[in-house]
XYZ file of N, CA and C in Angstrom:
876
model
N 96.161 90.579 94.806
C 96.932 90.961 95.832
C 98.306 91.164 95.294
N 98.894 92.215 95.783
C 100.401 92.495 95.286
C 101.396 91.680 96.026
N 102.516 91.579 95.355
C 103.625 90.795 96.049
C 104.051 91.206 97.404
N 103.980 92.537 97.653
C 104.220 93.058 99.073
C 103.183 92.480 100.019
N 101.960 92.469 99.616
C 100.858 92.008 100.482
C 101.020 90.495 100.655
N 101.391 89.734 99.650
C 101.577 88.339 99.661
C 102.801 87.911 100.647
N 103.604 88.828 100.887
C 104.722 88.548 101.754
C 104.363 88.367 103.252
N 103.119 88.952 103.491
C 102.584 88.843 105.009
C 102.970 90.017 105.767
N 102.655 90.046 106.947
C 102.954 91.129 107.858
C 103.547 90.491 109.188
N 104.211 91.427 110.032
C 104.690 91.035 111.275
C 104.800 92.237 112.154
N 104.750 92.187 113.438
C 104.837 93.271 114.270
C 106.184 93.727 114.486
N 106.393 95.039 114.476
C 107.691 95.717 114.710
C 107.365 96.776 115.809
N 107.404 96.206 117.130
C 106.939 96.965 118.141
C 105.477 97.137 118.029
N 104.936 98.425 118.128
C 103.517 98.740 117.957
C 103.049 98.911 116.553
N 104.080 98.874 115.722
C 103.785 98.918 114.247
C 103.695 97.564 113.484
N 102.723 97.413 112.550
C 102.739 96.075 111.929
C 103.111 96.494 110.452
N 104.101 95.771 109.943
C 104.607 96.063 108.626
C 104.710 94.855 107.668
N 104.574 95.125 106.402
C 104.817 93.996 105.460
C 106.263 93.470 105.639
N 106.248 92.191 105.431
C 107.574 91.521 105.694
C 108.552 91.877 104.541
N 108.210 92.286 103.553
C 109.114 92.714 102.385
C 109.308 94.192 102.438
N 110.518 94.777 102.953
C 110.676 96.143 102.905
C 111.760 96.513 101.998
N 112.539 97.586 102.367
C 113.552 98.244 101.517
C 114.687 98.665 102.309
N 115.929 98.453 101.933
C 117.103 98.982 102.628
C 117.741 99.999 101.790
N 117.918 101.136 102.381
C 118.567 102.329 101.657
C 120.032 102.431 101.507
N 120.776 101.465 102.109
C 122.201 101.654 102.205
C 122.961 101.802 100.775
N 122.371 101.200 99.695
C 122.983 101.267 98.420
C 122.789 102.615 97.645
N 121.915 103.405 98.352
C 121.632 104.719 97.595
C 122.829 105.740 97.823
N 123.687 105.426 98.736
C 124.788 106.285 98.942
C 125.847 105.990 97.758
N 126.987 106.715 97.852
C 128.053 106.579 96.750
C 128.775 105.173 96.993
N 129.839 104.837 96.250
C 130.576 103.697 96.380
C 131.200 103.456 97.782
N 131.095 102.277 98.252
C 131.536 102.059 99.677
C 130.629 102.707 100.720
N 129.420 102.902 100.270
C 128.365 103.601 101.153
C 129.030 105.020 101.702
N 129.673 105.628 100.800
C 130.331 106.864 101.156
C 130.112 107.918 100.034
N 129.683 109.140 100.460
C 129.414 110.127 99.514
C 128.035 110.023 98.846
N 127.737 111.053 97.968
C 126.488 111.046 97.364
C 126.363 110.069 96.217
N 125.181 109.715 95.842
C 125.019 108.794 94.677
C 125.482 109.447 93.326
N 125.821 108.651 92.440
C 126.098 109.184 91.014
C 124.949 109.816 90.386
N 123.768 109.324 90.624
C 122.589 109.883 90.056
C 121.526 110.055 91.124
N 121.492 111.170 91.804
C 120.456 111.502 92.868
C 119.068 111.338 92.414
N 118.669 111.597 91.055
C 117.298 111.589 90.521
C 116.946 110.145 90.579
N 117.828 109.274 90.188
C 117.500 107.790 90.268
C 117.337 107.232 91.574
N 118.148 107.774 92.609
C 117.834 107.349 93.921
C 116.467 107.798 94.490
N 116.070 108.976 94.183
C 114.794 109.401 94.545
C 113.653 108.487 93.911
N 113.976 108.257 92.665
C 112.979 107.445 91.911
C 112.759 106.018 92.581
N 113.858 105.368 93.029
C 113.809 104.233 93.617
C 112.879 104.240 95.004
N 113.295 105.204 95.694
C 112.423 105.435 97.000
C 110.983 105.502 96.769
N 110.660 106.396 95.790
C 109.274 106.515 95.430
C 108.623 105.384 94.833
N 109.361 104.597 94.060
C 108.808 103.322 93.355
C 108.487 102.335 94.608
N 109.518 102.293 95.605
C 109.374 101.322 96.619
C 107.969 101.605 97.403
N 107.701 102.748 97.763
C 106.488 103.149 98.426
C 105.256 102.927 97.670
N 105.358 103.197 96.316
C 104.222 103.011 95.393
C 103.971 101.569 95.333
N 104.939 100.744 95.398
C 104.690 99.258 95.326
C 104.174 98.650 96.601
N 104.111 99.471 97.571
C 103.541 99.052 98.852
C 104.545 98.714 100.007
N 105.752 99.092 99.760
C 106.663 99.046 100.915
C 106.335 99.977 102.047
N 106.285 99.536 103.217
C 105.977 100.384 104.301
C 106.942 100.257 105.486
N 108.162 99.779 105.091
C 109.294 99.579 106.092
C 110.641 99.829 105.415
N 111.186 100.891 105.730
C 112.479 101.389 105.125
C 113.560 101.347 106.258
N 114.787 100.666 105.877
C 115.845 100.617 106.671
C 116.924 101.565 106.156
N 117.507 102.419 107.235
C 118.447 103.347 106.807
C 119.421 103.639 108.005
N 120.283 104.569 107.860
C 121.103 105.151 108.961
C 121.790 106.442 108.505
N 122.047 107.264 109.478
C 122.649 108.566 109.149
C 124.116 108.410 108.818
N 124.661 107.255 109.267
C 126.102 106.971 108.861
C 126.321 106.369 107.418
N 125.165 106.235 106.794
C 125.265 105.843 105.329
C 125.516 107.267 104.569
N 126.758 107.328 104.071
C 127.052 108.535 103.395
C 128.309 109.207 103.728
N 128.410 109.807 105.079
C 127.325 109.832 106.034
C 126.369 111.045 105.654
N 125.230 110.992 106.239
C 124.117 112.055 106.070
C 123.644 112.051 104.657
N 123.778 110.927 103.914
C 123.184 110.875 102.565
C 121.929 110.340 102.323
N 121.823 109.078 102.803
C 120.556 108.452 102.525
C 119.346 108.928 103.292
N 119.517 109.540 104.428
C 118.312 110.091 105.111
C 117.951 111.352 104.450
N 118.805 112.125 103.895
C 118.406 113.316 103.142
C 117.645 112.861 101.797
N 118.069 111.875 101.217
C 117.409 111.298 100.073
C 115.961 110.859 100.357
N 115.992 110.186 101.444
C 114.588 109.614 101.984
C 113.629 110.880 102.177
N 114.143 111.895 102.868
C 113.323 113.083 103.143
C 112.914 113.724 101.883
N 113.850 113.995 100.964
C 113.561 114.611 99.650
C 112.513 113.809 98.840
N 112.659 112.477 98.930
C 111.706 111.690 98.024
C 110.346 111.548 98.677
N 110.244 111.467 100.068
C 109.032 110.946 100.596
C 108.310 111.802 101.682
N 109.016 112.960 102.139
C 108.491 113.792 103.044
C 107.393 114.706 102.399
N 106.142 114.973 102.972
C 105.630 114.392 104.231
C 105.333 112.920 103.912
N 105.840 112.169 105.062
C 105.727 110.688 105.032
C 104.270 110.008 105.135
N 104.030 108.946 104.296
C 102.764 108.228 104.475
C 102.564 107.848 105.935
N 101.501 107.791 106.454
C 101.167 107.443 107.915
C 101.645 106.095 108.282
N 101.504 105.237 107.251
C 101.934 103.779 107.519
C 103.255 103.483 107.230
N 104.142 104.497 106.984
C 105.494 104.277 106.669
C 106.357 104.090 107.964
N 106.978 102.939 108.194
C 107.879 102.800 109.322
C 109.429 103.016 108.869
N 110.191 103.853 109.467
C 111.497 104.010 109.282
C 112.325 103.573 110.349
N 113.322 102.720 110.005
C 114.250 102.176 111.076
C 115.617 102.659 110.779
N 116.291 103.093 111.848
C 117.654 103.532 111.642
C 118.552 102.780 112.592
N 119.815 103.049 112.376
C 120.877 102.535 113.248
C 121.792 103.702 113.759
N 122.230 103.370 115.052
C 123.219 104.255 115.581
C 124.361 103.434 116.227
N 125.369 104.002 116.637
C 126.481 103.276 117.184
C 127.708 103.275 116.429
N 127.768 103.921 115.272
C 129.009 103.929 114.484
C 129.097 105.359 113.842
N 130.286 105.703 113.337
C 130.550 107.019 112.474
C 131.493 106.441 111.515
N 131.504 107.260 110.361
C 132.444 107.049 109.331
C 133.605 107.893 109.368
N 134.873 107.324 109.268
C 136.025 108.210 109.266
C 136.280 108.786 107.884
N 137.212 109.732 107.884
C 137.546 110.419 106.552
C 138.013 109.385 105.570
N 138.640 108.310 106.071
C 139.232 107.225 105.256
C 138.150 106.207 104.897
N 136.912 106.554 105.113
C 135.735 105.698 104.847
C 135.651 104.599 105.684
N 136.357 104.539 106.811
C 136.354 103.428 107.882
C 134.986 103.570 108.646
N 134.708 102.468 109.244
C 133.481 102.351 110.095
C 134.042 102.239 111.605
N 133.596 103.219 112.406
C 134.174 103.287 113.786
C 133.107 103.278 114.740
N 133.491 102.712 115.954
C 132.446 102.696 117.100
C 132.189 104.071 117.577
N 130.924 104.320 117.920
C 130.487 105.652 118.625
C 129.309 105.337 119.448
N 129.540 104.850 120.622
C 128.373 104.555 121.446
C 128.469 104.932 122.902
N 129.069 106.219 123.090
C 128.840 106.840 124.449
C 127.518 107.296 124.435
N 126.991 107.720 125.615
C 125.614 108.308 125.683
C 125.525 109.543 124.781
N 126.605 110.412 124.831
C 126.506 111.737 124.057
C 126.514 111.330 122.574
N 127.293 110.387 122.114
C 127.416 110.066 120.830
C 126.091 109.522 120.262
N 125.489 108.650 120.992
C 124.124 108.073 120.721
C 123.056 109.024 120.741
N 123.038 110.001 121.579
C 122.042 111.106 121.607
C 122.253 112.034 120.347
N 123.456 112.290 120.021
C 123.766 113.081 118.848
C 123.330 112.337 117.638
N 123.620 111.055 117.487
C 123.210 110.302 116.383
C 121.668 110.377 116.139
N 121.040 110.128 117.207
C 119.426 110.106 117.014
C 119.042 111.500 116.645
N 119.658 112.559 117.209
C 119.193 113.920 116.795
C 119.507 114.157 115.351
N 120.734 113.650 114.941
C 121.006 113.781 113.517
C 120.033 113.129 112.522
N 119.664 111.847 112.900
C 118.719 111.125 112.171
C 117.418 111.824 112.103
N 116.925 112.326 113.172
C 115.555 113.257 113.349
C 115.695 114.323 112.391
N 116.820 115.083 112.464
C 116.910 116.370 111.744
C 116.941 116.090 110.197
N 117.798 115.070 109.875
C 118.043 114.820 108.363
C 116.910 114.173 107.719
N 116.111 113.332 108.531
C 114.856 112.721 107.899
C 113.659 113.631 108.054
N 113.686 114.612 108.953
C 112.538 115.524 109.088
C 111.498 114.814 109.888
N 111.960 114.175 110.956
C 111.126 113.479 111.907
C 111.180 114.006 113.376
N 110.064 113.868 114.138
C 110.053 114.280 115.426
C 110.342 113.192 116.373
N 110.114 111.969 115.924
C 110.504 110.747 116.671
C 110.843 109.629 115.739
N 111.822 108.811 116.055
C 112.101 107.622 115.352
C 111.314 106.444 115.560
N 110.788 105.736 114.592
C 109.958 104.586 114.802
C 110.794 103.449 115.489
N 112.005 103.093 115.055
C 112.778 102.121 115.632
C 114.274 102.588 115.500
N 115.043 102.429 116.488
C 116.419 102.664 116.481
C 117.123 101.510 116.893
N 118.014 101.037 115.962
C 118.807 99.751 116.303
C 120.158 100.243 116.772
N 120.676 99.620 117.922
C 121.982 99.919 118.353
C 122.915 98.918 117.519
N 123.834 99.471 116.781
C 124.729 98.641 115.965
C 125.939 98.314 116.938
N 126.030 97.036 117.276
C 127.118 96.633 118.142
C 128.462 96.584 117.358
N 129.373 97.541 117.692
C 130.660 97.808 116.956
C 131.784 97.325 117.713
N 131.765 96.322 118.491
C 132.851 95.753 119.258
C 133.855 95.131 118.237
N 133.339 94.790 116.926
C 134.142 94.421 115.916
C 133.437 94.833 114.601
N 134.058 95.631 113.764
C 133.260 96.252 112.580
C 132.992 95.239 111.587
N 133.616 93.981 111.662
C 133.363 93.033 110.604
C 132.445 91.924 110.864
N 131.846 91.868 112.187
C 130.892 90.943 112.503
C 130.560 90.976 113.986
N 129.668 90.165 114.446
C 129.306 90.208 115.810
C 130.499 89.729 116.761
N 130.615 90.465 117.859
C 131.762 90.188 118.842
C 131.185 90.421 120.258
N 131.582 89.810 121.190
C 131.008 89.981 122.533
C 131.526 91.177 123.076
N 130.559 91.773 123.918
C 130.902 93.164 124.642
C 129.622 93.480 125.195
N 129.568 94.188 126.410
C 128.279 94.611 127.082
C 127.583 95.638 126.344
N 126.263 95.478 126.087
C 125.478 96.418 125.508
C 124.514 97.181 126.510
N 124.775 96.889 127.846
C 123.982 97.560 128.898
C 124.040 99.124 128.816
N 125.178 99.650 128.748
C 125.309 101.070 128.903
C 124.714 101.792 127.602
N 124.998 101.310 126.305
C 124.354 102.049 125.230
C 122.940 101.908 125.190
N 122.368 100.698 125.593
C 120.935 100.574 125.559
C 120.310 101.255 126.617
N 120.959 101.490 127.733
C 120.333 102.290 128.808
C 120.307 103.797 128.267
N 121.215 104.175 127.546
C 121.216 105.602 126.940
C 120.084 105.705 125.962
N 119.852 104.678 125.199
C 118.846 104.712 124.151
C 117.417 104.689 124.912
N 117.398 103.867 125.962
C 116.108 103.815 126.743
C 115.870 105.193 127.274
N 116.825 105.970 127.680
C 116.393 107.375 128.126
C 115.929 108.249 127.031
N 116.543 108.038 125.820
C 116.017 108.766 124.741
C 114.569 108.374 124.436
N 114.282 107.094 124.544
C 112.958 106.600 124.396
C 112.012 107.195 125.478
N 112.511 107.307 126.651
C 111.690 107.948 127.711
C 111.308 109.338 127.414
N 112.274 110.062 126.710
C 112.068 111.485 126.385
C 111.266 111.708 125.136
N 110.877 110.589 124.478
C 109.891 110.619 123.330
C 110.556 110.738 121.990
N 111.934 110.645 122.052
C 112.590 110.802 120.576
C 112.590 109.382 119.964
N 112.505 108.303 120.571
C 112.574 106.937 119.971
C 111.346 106.133 120.481
N 110.704 105.475 119.535
C 109.529 104.649 119.871
C 109.993 103.304 120.360
N 110.887 102.696 119.599
C 111.273 101.239 119.808
C 112.826 101.162 119.613
N 113.333 100.111 120.226
C 114.721 99.895 120.232
C 115.004 98.586 119.742
N 116.134 98.305 118.917
C 116.485 97.029 118.391
C 118.019 96.949 118.491
N 118.530 95.719 118.143
C 119.985 95.450 117.985
C 120.382 95.106 116.632
N 121.595 95.389 116.288
C 122.129 95.147 114.924
C 123.531 94.580 115.216
N 123.965 93.557 114.463
C 125.273 92.924 114.542
C 125.543 92.431 115.892
N 124.567 91.659 116.343
C 124.442 91.240 117.843
C 124.711 89.870 117.990
N 125.265 89.399 119.155
C 125.445 87.837 119.385
C 124.175 87.620 120.145
N 123.880 86.294 120.328
C 122.740 85.893 121.174
C 122.860 86.304 122.549
N 124.038 86.185 123.151
C 124.303 86.683 124.506
C 123.948 88.209 124.642
N 124.283 89.036 123.664
C 123.902 90.378 123.685
C 122.460 90.580 123.664
N 121.737 89.892 122.812
C 120.273 89.976 122.735
C 119.767 89.724 124.106
N 120.162 88.572 124.843
C 119.743 88.275 126.181
C 119.909 89.352 127.100
N 121.186 89.930 127.053
C 121.523 91.049 128.030
C 120.651 92.292 127.631
N 120.486 92.620 126.309
C 119.727 93.702 125.943
C 118.300 93.686 126.360
N 117.711 92.468 126.361
C 116.346 92.378 126.761
C 116.110 92.591 128.323
N 117.124 92.441 129.037
C 117.052 92.799 130.414
C 117.064 94.338 130.694
N 117.633 95.065 129.604
C 117.746 96.557 129.888
C 116.422 97.214 129.465
N 115.938 96.712 128.187
C 114.775 97.348 127.619
C 114.050 96.400 126.651
N 112.852 96.685 126.239
C 112.344 95.973 125.192
C 112.974 95.864 123.820
N 113.246 94.792 123.301
C 114.015 94.789 122.041
C 112.946 94.354 121.042
N 112.646 95.055 119.970
C 111.569 94.645 119.007
C 112.152 94.080 117.853
N 113.481 94.076 117.461
C 114.067 93.465 116.347
C 115.529 93.228 116.475
N 116.026 92.232 115.768
C 117.474 92.008 115.715
C 117.919 91.990 114.309
N 118.892 92.834 113.904
C 119.352 92.799 112.638
C 120.772 92.269 112.374
N 120.859 91.084 111.656
C 122.099 90.468 111.584
C 122.361 89.936 110.120
N 123.569 89.568 109.914
C 123.901 88.965 108.627
C 123.416 87.562 108.509
N 122.538 87.259 107.519
C 121.987 86.008 107.558
C 121.349 85.834 105.989
N 121.783 84.756 105.430
C 121.159 84.375 104.116
C 121.292 82.812 103.765
N 120.902 82.313 102.716
C 121.008 80.949 102.325
C 122.412 80.319 102.728
N 123.343 81.039 102.558
C 124.747 80.518 102.687
C 125.369 80.814 104.083
N 124.755 81.772 104.784
C 125.377 82.214 106.062
C 124.180 82.098 107.181
N 124.227 80.889 107.828
C 123.077 80.554 108.745
C 123.481 80.392 110.206
N 124.413 81.166 110.751
C 124.856 81.136 111.963
C 123.682 81.405 113.112
N 122.748 82.217 112.610
C 121.696 82.702 113.538
C 120.446 81.783 113.442
N 120.509 80.570 112.975
C 119.289 79.709 112.917
C 118.523 79.578 114.348
N 119.391 79.240 115.303
C 118.779 79.081 116.709
C 118.199 80.386 117.152
N 118.918 81.578 116.866
C 118.380 82.803 117.401
C 117.200 83.212 116.701
N 117.069 82.998 115.445
C 115.769 83.299 114.709
C 114.561 82.615 115.294
N 114.840 81.278 115.623
C 113.731 80.452 116.189
C 113.423 80.929 117.607
N 114.399 81.420 118.428
C 114.085 81.765 119.722
C 113.222 83.116 119.708
N 113.786 83.980 118.786
C 113.062 85.358 118.645
C 111.591 85.180 118.195
N 111.431 84.145 117.380
C 110.074 83.887 116.700
C 109.170 83.502 117.854
N 109.631 82.704 118.835
C 108.783 82.232 119.915
C 108.321 83.297 120.824
N 109.233 84.413 120.844
C 108.826 85.628 121.728
C 108.343 86.737 120.880
N 107.947 86.550 119.576
C 107.211 87.622 118.799
C 108.177 88.793 118.479
N 109.506 88.451 118.365
C 110.551 89.526 118.020
C 110.924 89.491 116.544
N 110.992 90.406 115.724
C 111.434 90.349 114.415
C 112.799 90.120 114.310
N 113.211 89.416 113.135
C 114.567 89.198 112.854
C 114.773 89.814 111.375
N 115.664 90.690 111.247
C 115.936 91.301 109.927
C 117.200 91.028 109.348
N 117.364 90.113 108.437
C 118.641 89.637 107.872
C 119.206 90.846 106.943
N 120.421 91.292 107.299
C 121.095 92.266 106.264
C 122.022 91.342 105.421
N 122.286 91.906 104.358
C 122.952 91.086 103.333
C 122.177 89.836 102.891
N 120.876 89.949 102.654
C 120.045 88.848 102.386
C 120.374 88.169 101.067
N 121.165 89.072 100.168
C 121.577 88.359 98.901
C 123.167 88.294 98.814
N 123.749 88.406 100.024
C 125.177 88.242 100.135
C 125.922 89.531 100.292
N 125.357 90.719 100.136
C 126.004 91.979 100.370
C 127.039 92.391 99.462
N 128.237 92.655 99.897
C 129.309 93.206 98.954
C 129.867 91.966 98.124
N 129.536 90.733 98.553
C 129.984 89.538 97.732
C 128.627 88.830 97.471
N 128.029 89.141 96.339
C 126.724 88.568 95.956
C 126.742 87.023 95.964
N 125.639 86.558 96.488
C 125.427 85.188 96.756
C 125.374 84.484 95.387
N 126.197 83.425 95.297
C 126.395 82.656 94.022
C 126.216 81.210 94.381
N 125.349 80.360 93.780
C 125.266 78.997 94.066
C 124.677 78.236 92.921
N 125.290 77.206 92.435
C 124.771 76.446 91.439
C 123.422 75.712 91.783
N 123.246 75.463 93.005
C 121.953 74.897 93.505
C 120.929 75.909 93.423
N 121.107 77.202 93.867
C 120.153 78.157 93.813
C 119.898 78.536 92.360
N 120.932 78.588 91.509
C 120.520 78.895 90.112
C 119.765 77.826 89.480
N 119.947 76.538 89.781
C 119.252 75.378 89.280
C 117.786 75.454 89.762
N 117.621 75.703 91.016
C 116.119 75.788 91.556
C 115.515 77.012 90.861
N 116.075 78.092 90.713
C 115.506 79.320 90.179
C 115.170 78.926 88.724
N 115.956 78.381 88.026
C 115.655 78.115 86.540
C 114.411 77.175 86.406
N 114.420 76.232 87.336
C 113.295 75.250 87.301
C 112.003 75.975 87.711
N 112.030 76.863 88.510
C 110.810 77.487 88.978
C 110.423 78.654 88.098
N 111.340 79.170 87.223
C 111.096 80.334 86.387
C 111.231 81.611 87.058
N 112.035 81.800 88.088
C 112.354 83.039 88.743
C 113.768 83.243 88.709
N 114.217 84.495 89.154
C 115.680 84.683 89.193
C 116.233 84.185 90.472
N 117.588 83.967 90.518
C 118.130 83.536 91.854
C 117.883 84.321 92.950
N 118.017 85.600 92.714
C 117.730 86.557 93.909
C 116.390 86.489 94.319
N 115.385 86.296 93.544
C 113.992 86.243 93.901
C 113.786 84.982 94.763
N 114.315 83.859 94.359
C 114.254 82.596 95.120
C 114.999 82.670 96.445
N 116.190 83.407 96.542
C 116.881 83.551 97.736
C 116.006 84.330 98.740
N 115.305 85.418 98.269
C 114.370 86.208 99.121
C 113.341 85.375 99.617
N 112.726 84.684 98.679
C 111.528 83.835 98.853
C 111.815 82.743 99.948
N 113.002 82.186 99.899
C 113.493 81.185 100.861
C 113.548 81.892 102.396
N 114.044 83.115 102.383
C 114.117 83.890 103.651
C 112.566 84.185 104.222
N 111.731 84.473 103.387
C 110.395 84.698 103.895
C 109.759 83.358 104.384
N 110.138 82.214 103.706
C 109.621 80.975 104.195
C 110.296 80.507 105.404
N 111.593 80.987 105.629
C 112.402 80.488 106.802
C 111.610 80.592 108.109
N 110.960 81.674 108.412
C 110.316 81.899 109.587
C 109.395 83.158 109.543
N 108.236 83.140 110.165
C 107.303 84.260 109.990
C 107.751 85.597 110.641
N 108.730 85.552 111.486
C 109.231 86.787 112.038
C 110.411 87.358 111.276
N 110.678 86.897 110.062
C 111.703 87.417 109.268
C 111.213 88.531 108.420
N 111.847 89.690 108.595
C 111.478 90.845 107.789
C 112.729 91.044 106.821
N 112.371 91.368 105.526
C 113.376 91.622 104.525
C 113.683 92.953 104.144
N 114.980 93.396 103.949
C 115.164 94.788 103.532
C 116.207 94.861 102.475
N 115.981 94.047 101.325
C 116.788 94.027 100.233
C 117.027 95.483 99.647
N 118.311 95.824 99.291
C 118.527 97.255 98.934
C 118.931 97.232 97.486
N 118.756 98.292 96.785
C 119.065 98.466 95.383
C 119.083 99.915 95.038
N 119.803 100.392 93.996
C 119.668 101.716 93.478
C 119.047 101.762 92.351
N 118.397 100.667 91.727
C 117.838 100.476 90.413
C 116.373 100.251 90.592
N 115.456 100.956 89.925
C 114.001 100.624 89.979
C 113.833 99.382 89.374
N 114.527 98.894 88.299
C 114.311 97.500 87.632
C 114.550 96.462 88.816
N 115.684 96.660 89.429
C 116.063 95.713 90.449
C 115.154 95.669 91.629
N 114.555 96.843 91.899
C 113.654 96.998 93.011
C 112.448 96.098 92.795
N 111.882 96.200 91.475
C 110.729 95.469 90.946
C 110.998 94.011 91.119
N 112.273 93.519 90.676
C 112.654 92.099 90.813
C 112.509 91.723 92.239
N 113.083 92.495 93.228
C 113.051 92.139 94.623
C 111.635 92.092 95.112
N 110.851 93.052 94.758
C 109.457 93.121 95.174
C 108.669 91.786 94.844
N 108.970 91.468 93.538
C 108.225 90.331 93.043
C 108.492 89.067 93.798
N 109.564 89.071 94.563
C 109.920 87.784 95.394
C 108.821 87.597 96.363
N 107.981 88.686 96.916
C 107.081 88.426 97.794
C 105.896 87.499 97.405
N 105.838 87.279 96.058
C 104.768 86.436 95.433
C 105.251 85.072 95.038
N 106.537 84.837 95.356
C 107.105 83.491 94.902
C 106.851 82.407 96.014
N 106.117 81.421 95.721
C 105.968 80.271 96.618
C 106.811 79.180 96.348
N 107.676 78.726 97.290
C 108.580 77.605 97.060
C 108.036 76.326 97.411
N 107.984 75.391 96.492
C 107.507 73.989 96.759
C 108.472 73.318 97.888
N 108.021 72.323 98.611
C 108.682 71.803 99.674
C 110.039 71.230 99.180
N 110.045 70.619 97.952
C 111.286 69.948 97.440
C 112.307 71.070 97.128
N 111.843 72.115 96.518
C 112.779 73.242 96.367
C 113.436 73.792 97.539
N 112.492 73.938 98.518
C 113.020 74.562 99.942
C 114.025 73.635 100.504
N 113.822 72.386 100.413
C 114.669 71.334 101.025
C 116.064 71.442 100.286
N 116.052 71.581 98.932
C 117.259 71.568 98.337
C 118.082 72.893 98.662
N 117.265 73.952 98.835
C 118.044 75.323 99.204
C 118.516 75.212 100.665
N 117.876 74.433 101.533
C 118.310 74.235 102.789
C 119.640 73.655 102.970
N 120.155 72.975 102.050
C 121.374 72.320 102.034
C 122.519 73.166 101.555
N 122.202 74.349 100.997
C 123.363 75.195 100.500
C 124.342 75.559 101.552
N 124.081 75.931 102.664
C 124.906 76.273 103.705
C 125.925 75.123 104.012
N 125.448 73.866 104.157
C 126.287 72.766 104.411
C 127.236 72.483 103.286
N 126.831 72.864 102.022
C 127.740 72.534 100.855
C 128.662 73.756 100.653
N 128.611 74.781 101.456
C 129.436 75.926 101.318
C 128.998 76.786 100.023
N 127.714 76.906 99.656
C 127.197 77.747 98.667
C 127.728 77.059 97.339
N 128.098 75.796 97.142
C 128.522 75.375 95.890
C 127.498 75.136 94.889
């Protein structure tokens, strides 16, 4: 059994995907802006991910912008039947590389159409609404209007399923009154565990939780405890951090990103890492210790 298969599966709407997927954000240029330095290497990573068994790719047309979706199309189109592509809408990139809100009904419709065109798809498997009330993290604000707009695109057959990204628990509750929410994508990892209660609540209702920055994102996760556990188990710290997330709850889907085939293989191997109870308990304490 491959590490991807060992990671298990979980429902993402009507699709069932392996819990260890791939995030395409790092395929764009520095700061997630512009083209990659080595487009051939980016294509190789995408192909290697699918060859390894990845059937769940996370992307957005505002990565680049319009860069990662073009790479995905060039590398993988025509797509394997079992490949689920998840995108995000609700933001645009400024010429100064800023991240800006864009969630009027017209902007959301245009963003979905851009994703469809640049990916070469007729329908998006999952579209997450990125809550941009604060570009730096979740902040309260009503999601009723943008989700109503996405639900209309779903009714028109352009979107199969809808999710939320960068959302508060209150926004998830509000969103579920507007339409079915199949996943929530938030910042979560060993050291950043604000969503513990939300993960458990979503698990009870069969809704996927997708941690972004599972390895710390722009500030890579560093912990003496993590390094010590990894050395004892004979794995890399990044593999152990990913294995901890897989163990955290059965509804957790991982989308670690990389622009390196070697790093991709390291991430994929995490699907086969089994954490002993004592190691998991030690890792559970990292957030309380401030990742020391």
